[in-house]
Amino acid sequence: MRFASVVPDIPARALGRSFDYLVPEGLAGQIEVGSTVLVPFSHRDVVGYVLAVSDEPPEGVDLARVLPVARVLAAPAFDEAGADLARWMAREYACPLSEAVRPFLAPGQTLHVRRDSPDGPWVLVCEKSGPVDERWVRLAEGAEGFVPRANASRQRMVIEALRDGALRMAELSATLPGASAAVSALERRGVVLVEERRRLRAAEQTTLSSAAAVRPERLTSGQQGALAAIERARKARSGDVVLVDGVTGSGKTEVYLAAIESALAAGKGAIVLVPEISLTPQTLGRFRSRFGDLVAVLHSRLSAGERFDQWDLVRQGVARVVVGARSALFAPLLDLGLVIIDEEHESSYKQDSSPRYHAREVAARLARLRGCALVLGSATPSLESLLRCDLGGFGGSRWTRAVMPERPGKALLPRVSVVDMTQQFATGRRSLFSAPLMSALEGVAQRREKAVLLLNRRGFANFLMCRECGCVPECPHCSTALTYHERGHALVCHSCGRSWPQRAFPDPSTRCPNCGSRYLGAYGVGTQRVEDELRMLLPADVEVVRMDADSTRAKGSHQSLLERFDAADCAVLVGTQMIAKGLDFPEVTLVGVINADTTLKLPDFRAAERSFDLLEQVAGRAGRGGRAGEVIIQSYWASHPAIQAVVQHRRELFLESELADRREGGYPPFARLANVLVWGRSATDVRSCCDDIARELRVRVEGHDGWEVLGPTDCLKARVKDRARRHILVKAPMESDLGPLLSSCMAEVPVPRGVSVALDVDAFDTM
Ligand code: ADP
Ligand code: ZN
Ligand code: ZN
């Protein structure tokens, strides 16, 4: 008898484990680790995922009471190592096991059991993206005489199904798991014919004239050193980690490409994660031009159908290199040799819904499970990774750092200077552009070169502020500072999306809601205003391209804007954070930062690190070609170590002050941090639930060295969409079981109806 261990897809903490079922004779060949099945569970059927199969009866269970699996719903999406990883995620990130399994499932697959009224029947809802398959399968002439072997039950079922005529392959696989293997076997015997008319969705095309697509003649010595370290790590087959610490433009991407090439030659595949924001056509183009159709792309801007196609190419073994956002980590790639995480310091590697995993940590675990190497690359590595390399290892893996301090060829690091904006203001200058930045822009226009201007908009930029009392109007439903949009003169809440015409807020007289002053003015600027002023100040033949959330909303607009910038002979690209990374245009000679300070003023322990990263990254867009580059940073806080480190090209200035602060405050990378977030419509319920959790946590950590429970307090955004938000911070020693402690605590605390709790282990920010 065969048994399957199945985790029911019920997202309840109390059911966060797997249950044993019997595999009925008829389904024996179809139930494997990773299959989606239908199983009986407390008097109804539920969807579940198979985490293990065994011929041994489960221990301590009355066999007479073990129920059989009812149906098989989908073919395997992961293997044993995947199941192990899911179990680890559930433990580490304190989430129900069924939620930890979700990232592994085929994109677009939503299978669940639902009933429409309390007493109504349960119905199975199947939404699966199949391939847009124009592949049809039909019986060949003379198939009648073929008799499948006795144990080839799937072949028999396929033949049965085709008796009434041809079927689309997608349909066949959806109703008959394992059909594709059976079809191939039958095809080899000439019993069925497959007519291939498959159309693939999502083949992004690019016309960007990227010099980067060309293979360099030889690697620099820094690149060779990094490549050698990666090769060693891959051949060690033990989950070793290599941090490629290379200045911007030092050729990290070339190192990844070379490392993948040699992995492929050894029969190994690779997964490459890049931040969502830099999943630009330019980046993808570099991988496609080197590896062609071996590349599959997975990210959230693709439709579910497109993602399914790409995922399926990986599962079939056709695609051997997966490039994508953090979820690409779970792609069903066999014989994994390398996992590469580019810009590993990026916040987008932390998922902000359950399972709240960090891709770096999951990748390190995956590398150990599969015996492959993990490569982390950045010009501004996270403090976590730097510290682990200094220690020589972490969590049982070896961590080494490969430094690439120079750019290849004649490209030099740009000259960086900072303009003190308080002085500009004192001398009566009211323009967005300081005198030095303006004259540098004019120089670019005269020499027919290109410039990039960054408008730092994370944080509180671009709001309306009372010039007399400093009050900033907030959304009455969320405690978010309203942002001011110049076109249309509207105030918009970025939490709930509500907007008001400026004149109607807070009342028609447009007075300060706090002191009644009439001097309510826009503070901070938007990209539109920068664009408008540039058009006025610069000669008409300088192309101005604006790239922000508004101008890139439509599909493909990101690419067409970059193509416009690329094609122009002299141009300025104005944009938000999204332009800081990944762009590689050799003609860019000037980078300007309009306002460096907004992120520095965020009340979060990573504020300085994020500001440093952003400035260093955007500075790196200058001088990538033969011509020297210049960077001008406008700031009200010019002496801050994060800014001085960029100006002087001395990261240690920033690291020294920041590491000292973190060590003293007991923050990562010297401790672990979890954010327990509680929210709901009733402020009273939220408050009492949060108090209960904090009390329970304190009981558990009392007397344990290095543990600390802070709060509860209101979140920085104390209301969002009319829901009150409070939180508790838990600090724990580096190698502690933070996740299990949170899970066991939540098992004891009842959460009232209408209140939600999120456990964010290794929280990236605490806002
Ligand atoms: P990074 O990823 O570190 O920012 P890239 O890989 O994008 O750097 O490389 C920056 C530029 O240098 C690209 O235009 C790339 O084609 C070029 N480049 C990289 N390696 C070499 C090399 N060994 N010789 C010459 N040019 C190189
Ligand atoms: Zn006021
Ligand atoms: Zn709002």
mmCIF file of C-alpha atoms and ligand atoms in Angstrom, residues 475 477-478 493 495-496 498, ligand 3:
data_model
loop_
_atom_site.group_PDB
_atom_site.id
_atom_site.type_symbol
_atom_site.label_atom_id
_atom_site.label_comp_id
_atom_site.label_asym_id
_atom_site.label_seq_id
_atom_site.Cartn_x
_atom_site.Cartn_y
_atom_site.Cartn_z
ATOM 1 C CA CYS A 475 -5.535 61.800 4.299
ATOM 2 C CA HIS A 477 -8.740 57.923 6.239
ATOM 3 C CA CYS A 478 -5.087 56.945 6.297
ATOM 4 C CA CYS A 493 -3.441 59.711 -0.997
ATOM 5 C CA SER A 495 -2.387 54.533 0.439
ATOM 6 C CA CYS A 496 -6.065 54.494 -0.508
ATOM 7 C CA ARG A 498 -8.566 59.024 -2.829
HETATM 8 ZN ZN ZN B 3 -6.093 57.556 2.160
#
